[in-house]
Coordinates of C-alpha atoms and ligand atoms in Angstrom, one line a residue:
Chain A
X1 CA -37.2 6.3 32.3
X2 CA -38.4 8.4 29.3
X3 CA -40.9 7.1 26.9
X4 CA -39.2 5.5 23.9
X5 CA -38.6 8.1 21.3
X6 CA -39.0 7.5 17.5
X7 CA -36.6 8.4 14.8
X8 CA -37.1 11.2 12.6
X9 CA -36.9 11.9 9.1
X10 CA -34.0 14.4 8.9
X11 CA -33.3 17.4 6.8
X12 CA -30.4 18.1 4.6
X13 CA -30.0 21.3 6.4
X14 CA -28.4 21.6 9.9
X15 CA -30.4 21.1 12.8
X16 CA -29.7 24.6 14.1
X17 CA -26.9 26.9 14.4
X18 CA -24.2 27.8 11.9
X19 CA -23.4 25.8 8.8
X20 CA -19.7 24.6 8.6
X21 CA -19.9 22.4 5.6
X22 CA -21.9 23.2 2.7
X23 CA -22.4 20.7 -0.1
X24 CA -24.5 22.3 -2.9
X25 CA -25.7 20.8 -6.0
X26 CA -22.6 18.8 -6.3
X27 CA -22.4 16.3 -9.1
X28 CA -19.3 14.2 -9.5
X29 CA -18.0 11.8 -12.2
X30 CA -14.8 10.4 -14.0
X31 CA -13.9 11.2 -17.5
X32 CA -15.0 14.2 -19.5
X33 CA -17.7 15.0 -22.0
X34 CA -19.3 12.3 -23.6
X35 CA -17.0 9.7 -21.9
X36 CA -18.0 11.0 -18.3
X37 CA -19.2 8.3 -16.1
X38 CA -21.5 10.3 -13.8
X39 CA -21.2 8.8 -10.2
X40 CA -23.2 11.4 -8.0
X41 CA -25.9 13.6 -9.2
X42 CA -27.1 16.8 -7.5
X43 CA -26.1 16.2 -3.9
X44 CA -27.0 18.7 -1.3
X45 CA -26.0 18.6 2.3
X46 CA -25.4 21.0 5.2
X47 CA -23.3 20.0 8.1
X48 CA -23.3 22.2 11.5
X49 CA -20.4 22.6 13.9
X50 CA -19.7 19.6 16.1
X51 CA -22.2 17.5 14.2
X52 CA -21.6 13.8 13.4
X53 CA -23.0 12.9 9.9
X54 CA -22.6 9.4 8.5
X55 CA -23.2 8.7 4.8
X56 CA -24.2 5.1 4.2
X57 CA -24.5 3.3 0.9
X58 CA -23.7 0.1 -0.9
X59 CA -20.1 -0.6 -2.1
X60 CA -19.4 1.1 -5.4
X61 CA -22.0 3.7 -4.9
X62 CA -19.5 6.7 -5.0
X63 CA -18.8 7.2 -1.2
X64 CA -15.1 7.4 -1.9
X65 CA -15.7 9.6 -4.8
X66 CA -17.8 11.9 -2.6
X67 CA -15.2 12.3 -0.2
X68 CA -12.6 13.0 -2.6
X69 CA -14.9 15.9 -3.6
X70 CA -15.3 17.1 -0.1
X71 CA -11.6 16.9 0.6
X72 CA -10.7 19.0 -2.5
X73 CA -8.8 15.9 -4.1
X74 CA -11.2 15.8 -7.2
X75 CA -13.2 18.8 -8.2
X76 CA -16.9 18.3 -8.7
X77 CA -18.2 18.4 -12.1
X78 CA -20.9 20.7 -11.0
X79 CA -22.0 22.4 -7.6
X80 CA -19.9 23.7 -5.0
X81 CA -18.4 22.6 -1.6
X82 CA -17.6 25.4 1.0
X83 CA -16.3 25.2 4.5
X84 CA -17.0 28.2 6.9
X85 CA -18.2 30.0 4.1
X86 CA -15.4 29.7 1.7
X87 CA -15.8 27.7 -1.5
X88 CA -13.1 25.3 -1.6
X89 CA -11.1 24.9 -4.9
X90 CA -8.5 22.2 -3.6
X91 CA -7.4 20.7 -0.3
X92 CA -8.2 23.2 2.4
X93 CA -6.4 23.6 5.9
X94 CA -9.9 23.4 7.5
X95 CA -10.3 20.0 6.1
X96 CA -8.5 16.7 7.4
X97 CA -9.1 13.2 6.2
X98 CA -8.6 9.6 7.5
X99 CA -8.4 7.1 4.9
X100 CA -9.7 3.4 4.8
X101 CA -6.5 1.7 4.4
X102 CA -4.5 2.6 7.3
X103 CA -1.5 0.4 5.9
X104 CA -1.1 2.5 3.1
X105 CA -1.9 5.9 4.5
X106 CA 0.8 6.0 7.0
X107 CA 4.5 6.4 5.8
X108 CA 6.5 3.4 6.8
X109 CA 9.8 5.5 6.7
X110 CA 8.5 7.9 9.4
X111 CA 7.8 7.1 13.2
X112 CA 4.4 7.5 14.6
X113 CA 5.4 10.8 15.8
X114 CA 6.6 12.1 12.6
X115 CA 3.7 10.8 10.8
X116 CA 1.5 12.8 12.9
X117 CA 3.6 15.8 12.9
X118 CA 4.4 15.8 9.2
X119 CA 1.3 17.8 7.9
X120 CA 2.2 20.5 10.6
X121 CA 5.7 21.0 9.1
X122 CA 4.1 21.8 5.7
X123 CA 2.1 24.6 7.6
X124 CA 5.3 26.2 8.8
X125 CA 4.8 24.9 12.5
X126 CA 8.3 24.8 14.3
X127 CA 9.6 21.4 15.4
X128 CA 9.0 21.8 19.0
X129 CA 5.5 22.8 18.5
X130 CA 5.0 20.1 16.0
X131 CA 6.2 17.4 18.4
X132 CA 4.1 18.8 21.1
X133 CA 0.9 18.8 19.0
X134 CA 1.8 15.3 17.8
X135 CA 2.2 13.9 21.4
X136 CA -1.0 15.6 22.5
X137 CA -2.9 13.9 19.5
X138 CA -1.4 10.7 20.2
X139 CA -2.6 11.0 23.8
X140 CA -6.0 11.7 22.6
X141 CA -6.2 8.5 20.7
X142 CA -4.9 6.6 23.5
X143 CA -1.3 6.2 22.2
X144 CA 0.8 8.3 24.6
X145 CA 4.4 7.6 24.6
X146 CA 4.2 5.4 21.7
X147 CA 5.6 8.1 19.3
X148 CA 8.8 6.4 18.6
X149 CA 7.4 3.3 17.1
X150 CA 7.2 2.8 13.3
X151 CA 3.6 2.0 11.9
X152 CA 4.7 -1.3 11.0
X153 CA 5.6 -2.3 14.6
X154 CA 1.8 -1.6 15.5
X155 CA -1.5 -3.5 15.1
X156 CA -4.1 -2.3 12.5
X157 CA -6.4 -0.8 15.2
X158 CA -3.2 1.2 16.6
X159 CA -2.2 2.5 13.1
X160 CA -5.7 3.8 12.2
X161 CA -5.4 5.4 15.6
X162 CA -2.3 7.1 14.4
X163 CA -4.1 8.2 11.2
X164 CA -6.8 9.7 13.4
X165 CA -4.1 11.4 15.5
X166 CA -2.7 13.0 12.4
X167 CA -6.1 14.3 11.2
X168 CA -6.6 15.9 15.0
X169 CA -3.0 17.4 15.3
X170 CA -3.9 19.2 11.8
X171 CA -6.5 21.2 14.0
X172 CA -9.0 21.2 11.0
X173 CA -12.5 22.0 11.6
X174 CA -14.0 19.0 9.6
X175 CA -12.8 15.6 9.8
X176 CA -13.7 13.3 6.8
X177 CA -13.4 9.5 7.3
X178 CA -13.6 6.9 4.4
X179 CA -14.6 3.7 5.9
X180 CA -12.1 4.1 8.7
X181 CA -12.9 0.9 10.4
X182 CA -13.5 -1.5 7.6
X183 CA -10.2 -3.4 7.7
X184 CA -10.1 -4.2 11.5
X185 CA -11.6 -6.9 13.4
X186 CA -14.8 -6.5 15.2
X187 CA -13.7 -5.8 18.8
X188 CA -11.1 -3.1 17.5
X189 CA -13.8 -1.7 15.4
X190 CA -16.0 -1.2 18.4
X191 CA -13.1 0.5 20.4
X192 CA -12.2 2.7 17.5
X193 CA -16.0 3.7 17.0
X194 CA -16.2 4.6 20.6
X195 CA -12.9 6.4 20.4
X196 CA -14.5 8.5 17.6
X197 CA -17.6 9.1 19.5
X198 CA -15.5 10.2 22.6
X199 CA -13.3 12.6 20.5
X200 CA -16.3 14.3 19.0
X201 CA -17.6 14.9 22.5
X202 CA -14.4 15.9 24.0
X203 CA -12.9 18.1 21.1
X204 CA -16.0 19.2 19.5
X205 CA -14.7 18.2 16.0
X206 CA -17.3 18.0 13.1
X207 CA -17.1 14.5 11.6
X208 CA -18.3 13.3 8.3
X209 CA -17.9 9.6 7.9
X210 CA -18.8 7.3 5.0
X211 CA -19.3 3.6 5.5
X212 CA -21.3 0.7 3.9
X213 CA -22.0 -0.7 7.3
X214 CA -25.6 0.4 8.3
X215 CA -25.1 -0.2 11.9
X216 CA -22.0 1.6 12.1
X217 CA -23.6 4.5 10.4
X218 CA -26.5 4.8 12.7
X219 CA -24.5 4.2 15.9
X220 CA -22.1 7.0 15.3
X221 CA -24.1 9.7 13.8
X222 CA -26.7 12.4 14.7
X223 CA -27.9 12.2 10.9
X224 CA -27.6 9.5 8.6
X225 CA -27.5 10.2 4.9
X226 CA -28.3 7.3 2.8
X227 CA -27.2 7.4 -0.8
X228 CA -28.2 4.8 -3.5
X229 CA -28.9 4.3 -7.2
X230 CA -26.8 5.1 -10.3
X231 CA -25.9 7.8 -10.4
X232 CA -26.0 8.2 -6.7
X233 CA -28.4 10.6 -4.9
X234 CA -29.7 11.1 -1.4
X235 CA -32.5 8.7 -0.9
X236 CA -33.1 9.1 2.7
X237 CA -32.2 11.1 5.9
X238 CA -32.5 10.0 9.4
X239 CA -31.9 11.8 12.6
X240 CA -31.0 9.4 15.2
X241 CA -31.3 11.7 18.3
X242 CA -28.9 9.8 20.5
X243 CA -27.1 12.8 21.7
X244 CA -23.3 12.5 22.3
X245 CA -23.1 9.5 24.4
X246 CA -23.1 6.0 22.9
X247 CA -23.0 2.6 24.3
X248 CA -22.2 -0.5 22.1
X249 CA -25.0 -2.6 23.8
X250 CA -27.7 -0.1 25.1
X251 CA -27.6 2.1 21.9
X252 CA -27.8 -0.8 19.7
X253 CA -30.7 -2.2 21.6
X254 CA -32.4 1.2 21.6
X255 CA -35.7 1.0 19.5
X256 CA -34.7 4.1 17.6
X257 CA -31.6 2.2 16.5
X258 CA -33.7 -0.8 15.5
X259 CA -36.2 1.5 13.6
X260 CA -33.4 3.3 11.7
X261 CA -31.7 0.0 10.9
X262 CA -34.9 -1.5 9.4
X263 CA -35.8 1.5 7.6
X264 CA -32.3 2.0 5.9
X265 CA -32.1 -1.7 5.0
X266 CA -35.4 -1.7 3.4
X267 CA -34.4 1.4 1.5
X268 CA -31.2 0.0 0.3
X269 CA -32.8 -3.1 -0.7
X270 CA -35.2 -1.4 -2.9
X271 CA -32.4 0.6 -4.6
Chain B
X1 CA 31.6 -16.7 17.3
X2 CA 28.7 -16.4 15.2
X3 CA 30.3 -13.8 12.9
X4 CA 33.3 -16.0 12.8
X5 CA 31.2 -18.9 11.5
X6 CA 29.5 -16.7 9.0
X7 CA 32.7 -15.3 7.8
X8 CA 33.8 -18.9 7.5
X9 CA 31.0 -19.7 5.2
X10 CA 31.6 -16.7 3.0
X11 CA 35.5 -17.2 2.8
X12 CA 35.9 -20.9 2.3
X13 CA 35.3 -20.8 -1.4
X14 CA 37.5 -18.0 -2.3
X15 CA 40.3 -19.2 -0.1
X16 CA 40.0 -22.6 -1.8
X17 CA 39.9 -21.1 -5.4
X18 CA 42.9 -19.1 -4.6
X19 CA 44.8 -22.0 -3.2
X20 CA 44.0 -23.9 -6.4
X21 CA 45.0 -21.2 -8.5
X22 CA 48.4 -20.7 -6.5
X23 CA 49.3 -24.4 -7.0
X24 CA 47.9 -24.8 -10.4
X25 CA 49.9 -21.8 -11.8
X26 CA 53.0 -22.4 -9.9
X27 CA 54.9 -24.2 -12.7
X28 CA 53.1 -22.3 -15.4
X29 CA 55.4 -21.9 -18.7
X30 CA 52.5 -20.1 -20.7
X31 CA 53.6 -16.6 -20.6
X32 CA 49.9 -15.4 -20.8
X33 CA 49.3 -17.3 -17.7
X34 CA 52.0 -16.3 -15.1
X35 CA 52.2 -18.2 -11.7
X36 CA 50.0 -16.4 -9.0
X37 CA 53.1 -15.9 -6.8
X38 CA 54.6 -13.9 -9.7
X39 CA 51.6 -11.8 -10.0
X40 CA 51.4 -11.1 -6.3
X41 CA 55.1 -10.3 -6.2
X42 CA 54.7 -7.6 -8.9
X43 CA 51.5 -6.4 -7.1
X44 CA 53.3 -5.9 -4.1
X45 CA 56.2 -4.3 -5.7
X46 CA 54.0 -1.7 -7.4
X47 CA 51.9 -1.1 -4.5
X48 CA 54.7 -0.5 -2.1
X49 CA 56.4 1.7 -4.6
X50 CA 53.3 3.8 -4.6
X51 CA 52.7 3.4 -8.3
X52 CA 49.5 1.4 -8.0
X53 CA 48.2 3.4 -5.1
X54 CA 48.5 6.6 -7.2
X55 CA 46.8 4.8 -10.1
X56 CA 43.9 3.6 -7.9
X57 CA 43.7 7.2 -6.4
X58 CA 43.1 8.7 -9.6
X59 CA 40.8 6.1 -10.8
X60 CA 38.7 6.0 -7.7
X61 CA 38.5 9.8 -7.7
X62 CA 37.2 9.8 -11.4
X63 CA 34.8 7.0 -10.2
X64 CA 33.6 8.8 -7.2
X65 CA 33.0 12.1 -8.8
X66 CA 31.4 10.5 -11.9
X67 CA 29.1 8.4 -9.7
X68 CA 28.2 11.4 -7.5
X69 CA 27.1 13.3 -10.7
X70 CA 25.2 10.4 -12.0
X71 CA 23.4 10.0 -8.7
X72 CA 22.5 13.7 -8.4
X73 CA 21.3 14.0 -12.0
X74 CA 19.6 10.7 -12.0
X75 CA 17.8 11.1 -8.9
X76 CA 16.8 14.8 -9.3
X77 CA 15.6 14.1 -12.8
X78 CA 14.1 10.8 -11.8
X79 CA 12.1 12.3 -9.2
X80 CA 10.6 15.1 -11.5
X81 CA 10.0 12.8 -14.4
X82 CA 8.3 10.1 -12.3
X83 CA 6.0 12.9 -10.6
X84 CA 5.1 14.5 -13.9
X85 CA 3.1 12.5 -16.4
X86 CA 3.8 14.9 -19.2
X87 CA 7.5 14.9 -18.8
X88 CA 7.3 11.0 -18.9
X89 CA 5.4 11.0 -22.1
X90 CA 7.9 13.4 -23.8
X91 CA 11.0 12.0 -22.5
X92 CA 10.4 8.3 -22.4
X93 CA 11.6 7.4 -25.9
X94 CA 15.0 9.2 -25.3
X95 CA 15.7 7.6 -22.0
X96 CA 15.2 4.2 -23.4
X97 CA 17.3 5.0 -26.4
X98 CA 20.3 6.1 -24.4
X99 CA 20.0 3.3 -22.0
X100 CA 20.1 0.9 -24.8
X101 CA 23.2 2.3 -26.3
X102 CA 26.3 0.3 -25.1
X103 CA 28.0 2.7 -22.9
X104 CA 31.7 1.1 -23.2
X105 CA 31.3 1.7 -27.1
X106 CA 30.7 5.5 -26.5
X107 CA 33.8 5.8 -24.5
X108 CA 36.2 6.5 -27.3
X109 CA 33.8 9.0 -28.9
X110 CA 33.3 11.0 -25.8
X111 CA 37.0 11.2 -24.9
X112 CA 37.7 11.9 -28.5
X113 CA 35.3 14.8 -28.4
X114 CA 36.5 16.1 -25.0
X115 CA 40.1 15.4 -25.2
X116 CA 42.4 14.3 -22.4
X117 CA 42.4 15.0 -18.8
X118 CA 40.0 13.9 -16.0
X119 CA 36.9 15.7 -17.2
X120 CA 36.1 13.3 -20.0
X121 CA 36.6 10.3 -17.8
X122 CA 34.4 11.6 -15.1
X123 CA 31.8 12.5 -17.7
X124 CA 31.9 9.0 -19.3
X125 CA 31.3 7.2 -16.0
X126 CA 28.5 9.7 -15.1
X127 CA 26.9 9.2 -18.4
X128 CA 27.2 5.4 -18.2
X129 CA 25.9 5.3 -14.6
X130 CA 23.0 7.8 -14.8
X131 CA 20.7 5.4 -16.8
X132 CA 20.2 2.8 -14.3
X133 CA 19.8 5.4 -11.5
X134 CA 17.3 7.5 -13.6
X135 CA 15.2 4.6 -14.6
X136 CA 15.1 3.0 -11.2
X137 CA 14.2 6.3 -9.5
X138 CA 11.3 6.8 -12.0
X139 CA 10.0 3.3 -11.3
X140 CA 10.4 3.9 -7.5
X141 CA 8.6 7.3 -7.8
X142 CA 5.7 5.6 -9.7
X143 CA 5.5 3.0 -7.0
X144 CA 4.8 5.4 -4.2
X145 CA 1.6 4.5 -2.6
X146 CA -1.3 6.5 -4.1
X147 CA -2.9 6.9 -0.7
X148 CA 0.1 8.5 0.6
X149 CA 0.0 11.0 -2.2
X150 CA -3.5 11.8 -1.4
X151 CA -2.6 12.2 2.1
X152 CA 0.0 14.6 1.2
X153 CA -2.3 16.5 -1.0
X154 CA -5.3 16.7 1.7
X155 CA -2.8 17.9 4.2
X156 CA -1.6 20.5 1.9
X157 CA 2.2 19.4 2.0
X158 CA 4.2 22.0 -0.1
X159 CA 5.9 20.5 -3.1
X160 CA 9.4 20.8 -2.0
X161 CA 8.6 19.1 1.4
X162 CA 6.6 16.6 -0.5
X163 CA 9.6 15.6 -2.6
X164 CA 12.0 15.4 0.3
X165 CA 9.9 13.7 2.8
X166 CA 7.5 11.7 0.8
X167 CA 8.6 10.7 -2.9
X168 CA 12.4 10.5 -2.1
X169 CA 12.0 8.0 0.9
X170 CA 9.3 6.3 -0.8
X171 CA 11.3 5.7 -4.0
X172 CA 14.5 5.2 -2.1
X173 CA 14.5 1.3 -2.3
X174 CA 14.4 1.6 -6.0
X175 CA 16.9 4.4 -6.0
X176 CA 19.3 2.3 -4.0
X177 CA 18.7 -0.7 -6.4
X178 CA 19.6 1.7 -9.3
X179 CA 22.8 2.7 -7.5
X180 CA 23.7 -0.8 -6.9
X181 CA 23.3 -1.7 -10.7
X182 CA 25.3 1.6 -11.6
X183 CA 28.3 0.8 -9.4
X184 CA 29.8 -2.2 -11.4
X185 CA 29.0 -0.3 -14.6
X186 CA 31.0 2.5 -13.2
X187 CA 34.0 0.5 -12.4
X188 CA 34.2 -1.1 -15.8
X189 CA 33.7 2.3 -17.6
X190 CA 36.3 3.9 -15.4
X191 CA 39.0 1.3 -16.4
X192 CA 37.8 1.4 -20.2
X193 CA 38.0 5.1 -20.0
X194 CA 41.7 5.0 -19.0
X195 CA 42.5 2.9 -22.0
X196 CA 42.1 5.9 -24.4
X197 CA 44.2 9.1 -24.3
X198 CA 45.3 8.4 -20.8
X199 CA 48.6 8.3 -18.8
X200 CA 47.5 7.4 -15.4
X201 CA 44.9 5.4 -13.6
X202 CA 44.3 1.7 -13.1
X203 CA 43.2 1.3 -16.8
X204 CA 46.3 2.8 -18.0
X205 CA 48.3 0.6 -15.8
X206 CA 46.7 -2.4 -17.3
X207 CA 46.9 -1.1 -20.8
X208 CA 50.4 -0.1 -20.6
X209 CA 51.7 -3.3 -19.0
X210 CA 49.9 -5.4 -21.6
X211 CA 51.2 -3.3 -24.5
X212 CA 54.8 -3.8 -23.2
X213 CA 54.4 -7.5 -22.5
X214 CA 54.5 -7.1 -18.7
X215 CA 51.9 -9.9 -18.4
X216 CA 52.0 -10.4 -14.6
X217 CA 51.4 -6.7 -14.1
X218 CA 48.4 -6.9 -16.5
X219 CA 47.0 -9.7 -14.3
X220 CA 47.8 -7.8 -11.2
X221 CA 46.0 -4.6 -12.3
X222 CA 42.9 -6.6 -13.1
X223 CA 43.2 -8.3 -9.9
X224 CA 43.4 -4.9 -8.1
X225 CA 40.2 -3.8 -9.9
X226 CA 38.4 -6.8 -9.0
X227 CA 39.4 -6.5 -5.4
X228 CA 38.5 -2.7 -5.2
X229 CA 35.2 -3.5 -6.8
X230 CA 34.5 -6.1 -4.2
X231 CA 35.3 -3.6 -1.4
X232 CA 33.1 -1.0 -2.9
X233 CA 30.2 -3.5 -3.0
X234 CA 30.7 -4.3 0.5
X235 CA 30.8 -0.7 1.6
X236 CA 27.8 -0.2 -0.5
X237 CA 25.9 -2.9 1.3
X238 CA 26.6 -1.3 4.7
X239 CA 25.2 2.0 3.2
X240 CA 22.2 0.3 2.1
X241 CA 21.5 -1.1 5.3
X242 CA 21.7 2.3 6.9
X243 CA 19.6 4.4 4.6
X244 CA 16.9 1.7 4.0
X245 CA 16.9 0.4 7.7
X246 CA 13.0 1.1 7.9
X247 CA 12.5 -1.0 4.7
X248 CA 14.5 -3.9 5.8
X249 CA 13.1 -3.9 9.2
X250 CA 9.5 -3.5 8.1
X251 CA 10.0 -6.8 6.1
X252 CA 8.6 -5.0 3.0
X253 CA 10.7 -7.3 0.8
Ligands
ADP301 N1 -10.3 6.9 -10.8 C1 -11.6 6.5 -11.3 N2 -11.9 6.3 -12.7 C2 -13.1 5.9 -13.1 N3 -14.0 5.2 -12.3 C3 -13.7 5.2 -11.0 C4 -12.6 5.8 -10.3 N4 -12.7 5.7 -9.0 C5 -13.9 5.0 -8.9 N5 -14.6 4.9 -9.9 C6 -15.9 4.1 -10.1 O1 -16.8 5.0 -9.5 C7 -17.7 4.2 -8.7 C8 -17.7 4.6 -7.3 O2 -16.6 4.3 -6.6 P1 -16.1 4.6 -5.2 O3 -16.5 6.1 -4.9 O4 -14.8 4.0 -4.7 O5 -17.4 3.8 -4.5 P2 -17.5 3.5 -2.9 O6 -16.4 4.1 -2.1 O7 -18.8 3.8 -2.6 O8 -17.1 2.0 -2.8 C9 -17.4 2.8 -8.9 O9 -18.2 2.2 -10.1 C10 -16.0 2.9 -9.5 O10 -15.7 1.9 -10.3
MG302 MG1 -14.8 3.4 -0.9

């Protein structure tokens, strides 16, 4: 038994090793000029290889907006996002995403396998290789042999697994997730959280996940970035120090988890 | 057995109506309302002589080619316009102007301008049918789930593939609805177009018989158009069930 450890105030820089995703002085907003509604102000963050970073903040603070910036869907008003040293100017093959609403992100006219394989078709991957990779990814998310089903024949949790498989099959370096478990029931949510934790350990993918759920943010991440205020900025960073293994009961009973939880909730109440 | 019962439910009313018509018109003395038996008699005569078959072949060929052109143009333009905001802004007034012009009223003008032969008739059918297809396709494209668009962009799906595998299937329920609206319009315009500068087709058969006071033939021709229209609609429903099977089965009604 090791002595209870305490949480650390984290840094916006990586813990060590190479920087994979570099968010530098990013400001984002909607509209132009005088009519601009500024959502995010001067956000800085570096994420290392295989790191799991969660960004937590209240609803409406700009989490989805931030992910739209990181995924190249919406250019920042100021600042740059770069991945593996390359500044992105739009969607980038090193970046994949899982969206909140699984029922809207999968195409109902495609089977599960086709949904997962589809992005690869755009990259010119041949049919056989596409299907092989789709099958492999479906297996990784626990859906082997379900490729011929349509999304609407599946439960919400299974559909979100398909969306995760699609992102994995794309072989991107960074996986962005926007409140991926917000629309499923509690048990399914725990299963999906553990799935993502295990995928990170098994495949070494780098994950940036945004959520409004403080417990989820702490449970999953190596580093929790807390954003708040209008326009939003980083108000706190916490290193959890849990390593790569989690347990829904033990981890959540860990004093570090409780400390982080108290600290973040207090910080968000102030905002 | 089940299909038999269903067929029974569908068929009892038309059978009843035809029977009533048959007996009610049996002793008709009004020359404009000949007896149904007389109509069937001339219909059978002109079908077995090949006269009506040839007429139908000409008409249906024009209809089919016209519809194909309308579908190709309407769907392609609809995909482009639906996907491009700037195009929508520019073209919207024109689209709504042309779709509001009564198509049948334009038939004599178009045929007058283009002369005799199949081409102007095909063109009128295509022109009349293109609007519902175009408008529905645009609506369908606008209705494609924004998250699905974002997904396609994040995963860098190239434009052509995006149109073929995302926008087109996403808009397909509406595209098919547009085709369903276009079909009867096409049938009417096909017949109307053959009333002008024409010497063949079902429309000509109807016009010619009516002009020469062959009233049973006029009725027969109209009846023939009705039956053909009905068959086309049935065939279309089968086609619809096929291309939209995911849509019906997912219960996204
Ligand atoms: N397309 C848009 N145009 C204008 N304002 C937007 C748009 N999308 C989001 N917003 C606004 O930006 C703010 C942050 O939204 P969002 O990033 O969705 O928050 P979160 O994901 O944290 O709930 C909200 O106030 C929202 O109303
Ligand atoms: Mg959001």
